[in-house]
XYZ file of C-alpha atoms in Angstrom:
521
model
C 0.000 0.000 0.000
C 1.419 3.380 -1.038
C 2.186 5.903 1.663
C -0.256 8.832 1.893
C 1.112 12.326 1.335
C -0.788 15.553 2.121
C 0.071 19.158 1.488
C 1.478 20.618 4.645
C -0.200 23.590 6.281
C 0.389 25.795 9.299
C -2.424 27.752 10.887
C -0.047 30.453 12.170
C 1.920 30.714 8.956
C 3.848 33.948 8.466
C 3.730 35.633 5.045
C 6.487 38.124 4.283
C 4.738 39.828 1.356
C 0.937 39.486 1.690
C -0.953 39.044 -1.557
C -3.754 41.391 -2.583
C -6.904 40.266 -0.866
C -9.124 41.207 -3.826
C -7.474 38.477 -5.898
C -9.977 36.121 -4.298
C -12.955 38.364 -5.212
C -14.526 37.784 -8.603
C -14.391 40.579 -11.154
C -18.192 40.658 -11.432
C -18.864 40.411 -7.696
C -21.517 42.886 -6.379
C -19.078 44.155 -3.769
C -17.048 45.815 -6.529
C -20.164 47.588 -7.815
C -20.895 48.914 -4.318
C -17.354 50.213 -3.965
C -17.414 51.905 -7.367
C -20.802 53.555 -6.839
C -19.899 55.007 -3.438
C -16.586 56.271 -4.824
C -18.535 58.317 -7.405
C -20.978 59.887 -4.907
C -20.638 63.473 -3.699
C -19.826 63.189 0.016
C -19.086 66.851 0.661
C -22.194 67.297 2.829
C -21.191 64.238 4.861
C -17.644 65.531 5.354
C -19.075 68.689 6.932
C -20.417 66.557 9.771
C -16.860 65.994 10.996
C -14.454 68.464 12.609
C -10.679 68.543 12.558
C -10.249 68.054 16.288
C -9.489 64.842 18.108
C -8.635 61.427 16.786
C -8.933 60.805 13.041
C -12.315 59.138 12.326
C -12.917 56.248 9.982
C -13.375 57.319 6.374
C -17.103 57.930 5.683
C -16.876 56.288 2.249
C -15.554 53.107 3.808
C -18.278 53.101 6.478
C -20.979 53.750 3.882
C -19.729 50.924 1.653
C -19.699 48.450 4.528
C -23.225 49.298 5.726
C -24.753 49.292 2.233
C -23.153 45.956 1.374
C -24.415 44.516 4.671
C -27.973 45.667 3.913
C -27.703 44.107 0.443
C -27.062 40.783 2.170
C -29.975 41.120 4.653
C -27.646 42.022 7.515
C -29.022 44.904 9.570
C -27.335 44.335 12.939
C -24.273 46.440 13.759
C -22.891 43.632 15.921
C -23.192 41.237 12.997
C -21.409 43.724 10.705
C -18.610 44.013 13.263
C -18.150 40.232 13.168
C -18.089 40.131 9.373
C -15.378 42.792 9.261
C -13.136 40.182 10.875
C -14.335 37.082 9.004
C -15.711 37.886 5.559
C -13.244 38.605 2.767
C -15.666 41.007 1.043
C -16.108 43.137 4.157
C -12.377 43.023 4.888
C -11.633 44.273 1.371
C -14.280 47.015 1.525
C -12.985 48.245 4.876
C -9.311 48.075 3.893
C -8.521 46.009 7.000
C -10.190 48.608 9.252
C -12.115 47.176 12.206
C -14.750 49.624 13.535
C -16.834 48.205 16.372
C -20.634 48.033 16.453
C -20.930 51.261 18.465
C -18.942 53.164 15.840
C -21.038 51.666 13.036
C -24.285 52.605 14.756
C -22.990 56.085 15.553
C -22.107 56.585 11.899
C -25.632 55.607 10.801
C -27.158 58.062 13.247
C -24.709 60.764 12.145
C -26.007 60.449 8.577
C -29.734 60.569 9.432
C -30.072 64.010 7.824
C -27.747 63.348 4.870
C -28.565 59.779 3.847
C -31.703 60.960 2.052
C -29.537 63.132 -0.209
C -27.271 60.157 -0.925
C -30.326 58.118 -1.917
C -31.351 60.897 -4.330
C -27.867 60.940 -5.826
C -28.043 57.194 -6.458
C -31.423 57.477 -8.213
C -30.022 60.244 -10.430
C -27.116 57.926 -11.296
C -29.665 55.257 -12.252
C -31.453 57.820 -14.431
C -28.142 58.711 -16.109
C -27.486 55.050 -16.857
C -30.998 54.615 -18.301
C -32.450 52.356 -15.621
C -35.167 54.889 -14.683
C -36.601 57.954 -16.428
C -38.210 59.746 -13.440
C -41.155 60.557 -15.736
C -43.425 57.793 -14.457
C -43.955 56.490 -10.966
C -46.008 53.602 -9.617
C -47.203 54.460 -6.130
C -48.335 52.164 -3.361
C -48.122 51.891 0.404
C -47.755 49.252 3.070
C -47.759 49.240 6.848
C -44.620 48.114 8.649
C -44.563 47.452 12.362
C -42.528 49.627 14.690
C -39.957 48.367 17.176
C -42.073 49.680 20.045
C -44.054 47.557 22.466
C -47.493 46.834 21.018
C -49.180 47.007 24.439
C -48.063 50.571 25.294
C -50.931 52.252 23.474
C -52.578 55.620 24.061
C -55.982 56.210 22.458
C -57.435 59.667 21.858
C -60.990 58.768 22.847
C -59.840 57.213 26.113
C -57.694 60.238 26.974
C -60.487 62.697 26.164
C -63.020 60.705 28.164
C -60.760 60.368 31.211
C -59.758 64.019 30.999
C -63.409 65.114 31.011
C -64.037 62.965 34.103
C -60.979 64.449 35.770
C -62.203 68.011 35.106
C -65.534 67.147 36.774
C -63.678 65.777 39.811
C -61.534 68.916 39.973
C -64.612 71.150 39.919
C -66.123 69.104 42.727
C -62.929 69.510 44.762
C -62.771 73.256 44.135
C -66.327 73.584 45.355
C -65.074 72.450 48.751
C -62.205 74.927 48.871
C -62.554 78.087 50.905
C -64.435 80.708 48.834
C -61.729 83.349 48.977
C -59.044 80.994 47.671
C -61.235 79.478 44.989
C -62.494 82.830 43.753
C -59.037 84.368 43.393
C -57.607 81.504 41.388
C -60.472 79.879 39.459
C -62.968 82.723 38.900
C -65.695 80.052 39.324
C -66.666 80.248 35.653
C -67.990 76.908 34.407
C -66.642 77.548 30.907
C -63.042 78.094 32.095
C -60.835 75.011 31.979
C -58.275 74.683 34.706
C -54.620 74.309 33.862
C -52.254 72.088 35.866
C -50.323 75.164 37.043
C -53.504 76.777 38.390
C -54.387 73.643 40.324
C -50.860 73.465 41.699
C -51.106 77.097 42.852
C -54.403 76.430 44.636
C -52.883 73.387 46.303
C -49.883 75.459 47.435
C -52.148 78.172 48.857
C -54.122 75.587 50.785
C -50.912 74.230 52.288
C -49.755 77.768 53.066
C -53.033 78.551 54.836
C -52.418 75.661 57.221
C -49.390 77.409 58.719
C -50.813 80.944 58.538
C -51.370 82.211 62.139
C -53.964 84.715 60.959
C -56.244 81.950 59.680
C -58.180 80.340 62.505
C -59.360 76.776 61.962
C -59.975 73.706 64.044
C -58.344 70.317 63.689
C -61.030 68.959 61.359
C -60.737 71.964 59.067
C -56.958 71.541 58.863
C -57.378 67.856 58.043
C -59.896 68.696 55.330
C -57.642 71.341 53.763
C -54.616 69.052 53.876
C -56.586 66.352 52.083
C -57.907 68.802 49.461
C -54.406 70.129 48.824
C -53.061 66.617 48.315
C -55.878 65.642 45.969
C -55.556 68.848 43.938
C -51.822 68.219 43.569
C -52.479 64.703 42.308
C -55.197 65.917 39.933
C -52.906 68.635 38.534
C -50.241 66.043 37.732
C -52.811 63.777 36.078
C -54.233 66.674 34.076
C -50.726 67.563 32.879
C -50.277 63.944 31.784
C -53.526 63.985 29.768
C -52.595 67.325 28.169
C -49.228 65.883 27.167
C -50.961 62.871 25.597
C -53.210 65.132 23.512
C -50.247 67.251 22.413
C -48.341 64.134 21.323
C -51.379 62.753 19.498
C -51.831 65.854 17.363
C -54.180 64.827 14.531
C -53.751 61.115 15.209
C -56.081 58.803 17.106
C -53.357 56.769 18.840
C -49.651 56.447 19.526
C -47.233 54.166 21.352
C -45.578 55.217 24.593
C -42.288 53.595 23.594
C -42.307 55.120 20.090
C -44.379 58.275 20.138
C -44.156 58.718 16.358
C -45.759 55.304 15.698
C -49.524 54.998 15.204
C -51.587 51.875 15.866
C -52.711 50.275 12.588
C -54.055 46.968 11.290
C -51.202 44.991 9.754
C -51.456 42.465 6.928
C -48.565 40.508 8.418
C -50.155 39.228 11.624
C -47.931 36.448 12.969
C -50.295 35.320 15.735
C -53.461 36.147 13.784
C -55.042 38.009 16.685
C -56.427 40.856 14.584
C -55.090 43.471 16.986
C -53.770 46.818 15.867
C -50.020 47.276 16.198
C -47.823 50.390 16.295
C -46.289 51.112 12.921
C -45.771 53.492 10.029
C -47.453 53.813 6.652
C -44.588 53.414 4.181
C -45.236 54.971 0.763
C -42.911 54.191 -2.136
C -42.707 55.137 -5.806
C -41.096 52.646 -8.173
C -40.009 52.508 -11.792
C -38.644 49.334 -13.373
C -38.757 47.973 -9.792
C -36.262 50.582 -8.555
C -37.331 52.660 -5.561
C -37.347 56.274 -6.746
C -39.015 57.876 -3.723
C -40.195 56.936 -0.248
C -41.849 58.585 2.733
C -43.324 57.585 6.088
C -46.724 58.751 7.347
C -48.545 58.323 10.668
C -52.051 57.972 9.179
C -53.107 54.432 8.224
C -55.103 55.367 5.095
C -53.423 56.098 1.764
C -55.847 58.833 0.705
C -54.251 61.567 2.800
C -50.687 60.566 1.905
C -50.862 61.082 -1.859
C -50.405 64.850 -2.156
C -47.579 65.203 0.404
C -45.886 62.180 -1.176
C -46.043 63.781 -4.626
C -44.681 66.997 -3.147
C -41.750 65.049 -1.684
C -40.984 63.715 -5.189
C -40.841 67.275 -6.528
C -38.625 68.405 -3.654
C -36.288 65.512 -4.370
C -35.991 65.883 -8.172
C -37.325 69.365 -8.932
C -40.408 68.253 -10.902
C -43.481 66.068 -10.734
C -43.583 62.807 -12.640
C -45.567 63.274 -15.846
C -47.363 59.933 -15.358
C -48.615 58.622 -12.030
C -50.166 55.213 -11.453
C -51.859 54.114 -8.227
C -54.658 51.898 -6.942
C -58.131 52.815 -5.698
C -56.902 53.786 -2.232
C -55.824 57.150 -3.668
C -58.959 57.947 -5.692
C -60.437 60.882 -3.786
C -61.758 64.182 -5.144
C -58.881 66.116 -3.601
C -56.298 63.790 -5.130
C -57.949 63.792 -8.572
C -57.924 67.588 -8.586
C -54.232 67.590 -7.702
C -53.506 65.036 -10.432
C -55.308 67.055 -13.074
C -53.128 70.063 -12.308
C -49.805 68.218 -12.233
C -49.782 65.505 -14.893
C -51.598 62.455 -16.184
C -52.732 60.030 -13.504
C -53.999 56.494 -13.973
C -55.629 56.118 -10.567
C -58.604 53.878 -9.876
C -61.576 54.734 -7.700
C -63.318 52.452 -5.232
C -65.951 51.008 -7.612
C -63.793 50.755 -10.729
C -63.376 46.978 -10.662
C -67.062 46.411 -9.938
C -68.182 48.628 -12.801
C -65.883 46.937 -15.318
C -66.820 43.351 -14.658
C -68.257 41.587 -17.726
C -71.469 40.704 -15.888
C -71.881 44.104 -14.244
C -75.365 45.669 -14.474
C -75.766 49.210 -13.079
C -78.164 49.509 -10.172
C -80.833 51.968 -11.347
C -81.685 52.905 -7.761
C -78.216 54.134 -6.828
C -78.231 57.925 -6.722
C -75.182 58.277 -8.997
C -77.018 56.294 -11.698
C -79.983 58.685 -11.820
C -80.180 60.662 -15.047
C -78.868 64.193 -14.546
C -79.798 67.180 -16.665
C -76.817 69.483 -16.363
C -78.409 72.407 -18.174
C -81.481 72.657 -15.953
C -79.815 71.059 -12.896
C -82.248 68.323 -11.953
C -82.192 64.529 -11.609
C -84.702 61.942 -12.774
C -85.577 58.937 -10.606
C -86.290 55.445 -12.090
C -90.011 56.269 -12.209
C -89.329 59.359 -14.337
C -90.043 61.878 -11.589
C -87.963 65.058 -11.629
C -85.914 65.702 -8.476
C -85.250 69.404 -8.051
C -82.165 70.991 -6.519
C -82.900 71.907 -2.899
C -79.518 72.818 -1.478
C -75.782 72.151 -1.174
C -73.934 70.359 1.584
C -70.259 70.741 2.375
C -67.893 68.082 3.637
C -64.418 68.821 4.962
C -61.758 66.120 4.832
C -59.086 65.540 7.462
C -56.650 67.552 5.327
C -59.024 70.546 5.203
C -60.265 70.031 1.638
C -63.928 71.047 1.196
C -66.097 69.131 -1.261
C -69.567 70.296 -2.317
C -72.509 67.979 -2.777
C -75.728 68.999 -4.469
C -78.957 67.915 -2.765
C -81.985 66.844 -4.849
C -85.439 66.074 -3.499
C -88.266 64.162 -5.180
C -91.664 65.796 -5.482
C -93.680 62.956 -3.958
C -92.800 59.272 -3.468
C -96.017 58.287 -1.728
C -97.697 55.409 -3.507
C -94.744 54.779 -5.840
C -94.647 51.082 -6.842
C -90.825 51.119 -6.786
C -90.464 52.705 -3.368
C -89.568 49.416 -1.641
C -86.644 49.081 -4.052
C -85.696 52.742 -4.118
C -85.380 53.708 -0.438
C -86.643 52.727 2.989
C -86.229 55.995 4.908
C -89.131 57.663 6.653
C -90.980 60.406 4.815
C -92.723 60.530 1.469
C -89.872 62.041 -0.571
C -86.449 60.678 -1.371
C -83.462 62.979 -0.934
C -80.151 62.268 -2.682
C -76.757 63.927 -2.822
C -74.575 64.126 -5.932
C -70.941 65.195 -6.102
C -70.775 66.223 -9.746
C -67.118 67.222 -9.584
C -66.048 63.822 -8.255
C -68.252 62.030 -10.782
C -66.554 63.937 -13.615
C -63.136 63.021 -12.249
C -64.154 59.371 -12.049
C -65.468 59.400 -15.581
C -62.179 60.814 -16.814
C -60.220 58.283 -14.743
C -62.284 55.444 -16.206
C -61.538 56.611 -19.751
C -57.822 56.844 -19.016
C -57.682 53.463 -17.308
C -59.511 51.682 -20.130
C -57.377 53.247 -22.850
C -54.524 51.325 -24.439
C -51.960 53.240 -22.402
C -54.043 52.796 -19.257
C -54.260 49.036 -19.737
C -50.483 48.901 -20.109
C -49.917 50.865 -16.898
C -52.522 48.841 -15.014
C -50.830 45.623 -16.021
C -47.426 46.972 -15.050
C -48.521 48.340 -11.690
C -49.073 44.804 -10.394
C -45.392 43.976 -10.946
C -43.995 47.295 -9.796
C -44.618 48.344 -6.160
C -46.309 45.057 -5.249
C -43.267 43.075 -6.395
C -40.945 45.488 -4.598
C -42.862 45.061 -1.341
C -42.615 41.295 -1.766
C -38.852 41.512 -2.207
C -38.537 43.881 0.755
C -40.510 41.762 3.180
C -39.759 38.209 2.087
C -36.529 38.159 0.066
C -34.718 40.716 2.211
C -36.557 40.006 5.506
C -37.312 43.670 6.186
C -40.675 43.221 7.937
C -40.196 45.385 11.002
C -38.388 48.624 11.690
C -35.430 48.307 14.040
C -35.277 51.854 15.396
C -37.493 54.095 17.512
C -38.510 57.535 16.288
C -39.513 58.603 12.792
C -36.124 60.260 12.086
C -34.172 57.086 12.776
C -36.716 54.934 10.953
C -36.345 57.135 7.849
C -32.578 56.904 8.151
C -32.645 53.114 8.350
C -34.989 52.721 5.396
C -32.896 55.158 3.327
C -29.888 52.866 3.828
C -32.101 49.939 2.877
C -33.472 51.670 -0.245
C -29.934 52.457 -1.436
C -28.914 48.834 -0.919
C -32.088 47.621 -2.634
C -31.485 49.761 -5.731
C -27.851 48.719 -6.020
C -28.818 45.077 -5.632
C -31.429 45.480 -8.365
C -28.917 47.224 -10.614
C -26.382 44.419 -10.088
C -29.039 41.877 -11.084
C -29.802 43.780 -14.290
C -26.110 44.202 -15.072
C -25.538 40.485 -14.546
C -28.432 39.660 -16.823
C -27.142 42.028 -19.496
C -23.486 41.160 -19.051
C -22.500 44.770 -18.303
C -19.810 45.452 -15.705
C -18.293 48.868 -16.248
C -18.365 49.849 -12.534
C -19.907 53.158 -13.625
C -16.592 54.337 -15.066
């Protein structure tokens, strides 16, 4: 039997002239693309965040490369990045043998929370230069992503308002027991005046001061009563201050989390335990083109209707113009949004009944008010029985954003004895009253024509594989299902890093498919 021979090796082998570490990295490896892209970015605004005093910091380009490449590989933990800087050849090459710890990495991310958005914009402009996006069309959609905060630390507006009203009643009952001279000087005994925490604290202090005043004569029971009232007023003032702080934090929202005051409680599609409970989170809005993220924003309100206009404004602030073509689903089809779209480009946006109305078997309901014949010239409607319904007034509805929509009111002459009344309406009275929003109906008619056109069909078909596919990649391929920071500023910062990594990863995939590796030179 021949003797076995193996190549010798030594774990602590000394190398006099180390070889280049990138010799073991493929020429078409994504890490080279990341390095080249970051090298071409304008980092002047980031450099201003540093001063010339103290120890020399790590180079911001190196730190940015390392974090972006980590996010591309679904690594979001700073401790995990610190480990890879010692073990992974790609991270070692990117860092140039530098070894920042997890605290330094996290501090660098937080340092860039105001500048990372500009870096994201620069990257999208690079993509536009290379022909990957045009910035003339955007496919808009939103999703709700859970916050890092505790889901049981909720504050609800209705509960706070109800408890605050009860507290005010208890305070008034306490003040009724206070000596008339003290109560009159500080509260003015006006039922319409609401007491502030500072006023209650002052009354409590005066009650305590009166206990030690030699000029005020009182027996032991009176002193005990005043001491108790002073203590209760002090406690009520602190509780009232707490309720006022809750209302100030809520602002226009209906809820927030105590551990992340910027997060609002929303129903999430991703419900791991299927309990149907609301969870603290943010409404993430993104705009995509060719499955690249071209814009993003976070909103506290759970509905998409109120996010559309500020989201479009953020696109203009980012690139200096609105997209000429906007595509979105029915969640954005409100009168206010349609009016904005008409003024700023062509929008292929559905409304809530679009799919129902365009089913092959759809038959319009003749008893729905919007299906009544309308004579625009003489301003009247005609019911299914042929009876004219005259204009009797106008109602106004104000949205949460302050937009006022007008609805015309039409009243039938007499519905008593009508054979179709049981099908038409079941309200009390002998005349049916309907409301018509003619402006919204005109917008919907125009939207329907656009959506059913050849161009509209193309955009509708593409919308399903644009933001929806991106959300699928974000949540399932890249495991980004929950934010890892507290506070809207840090959440925006973290997602900006993620969006940069996502776009570079998508660009690498397209370059691989097309066989193009110029490293942006």
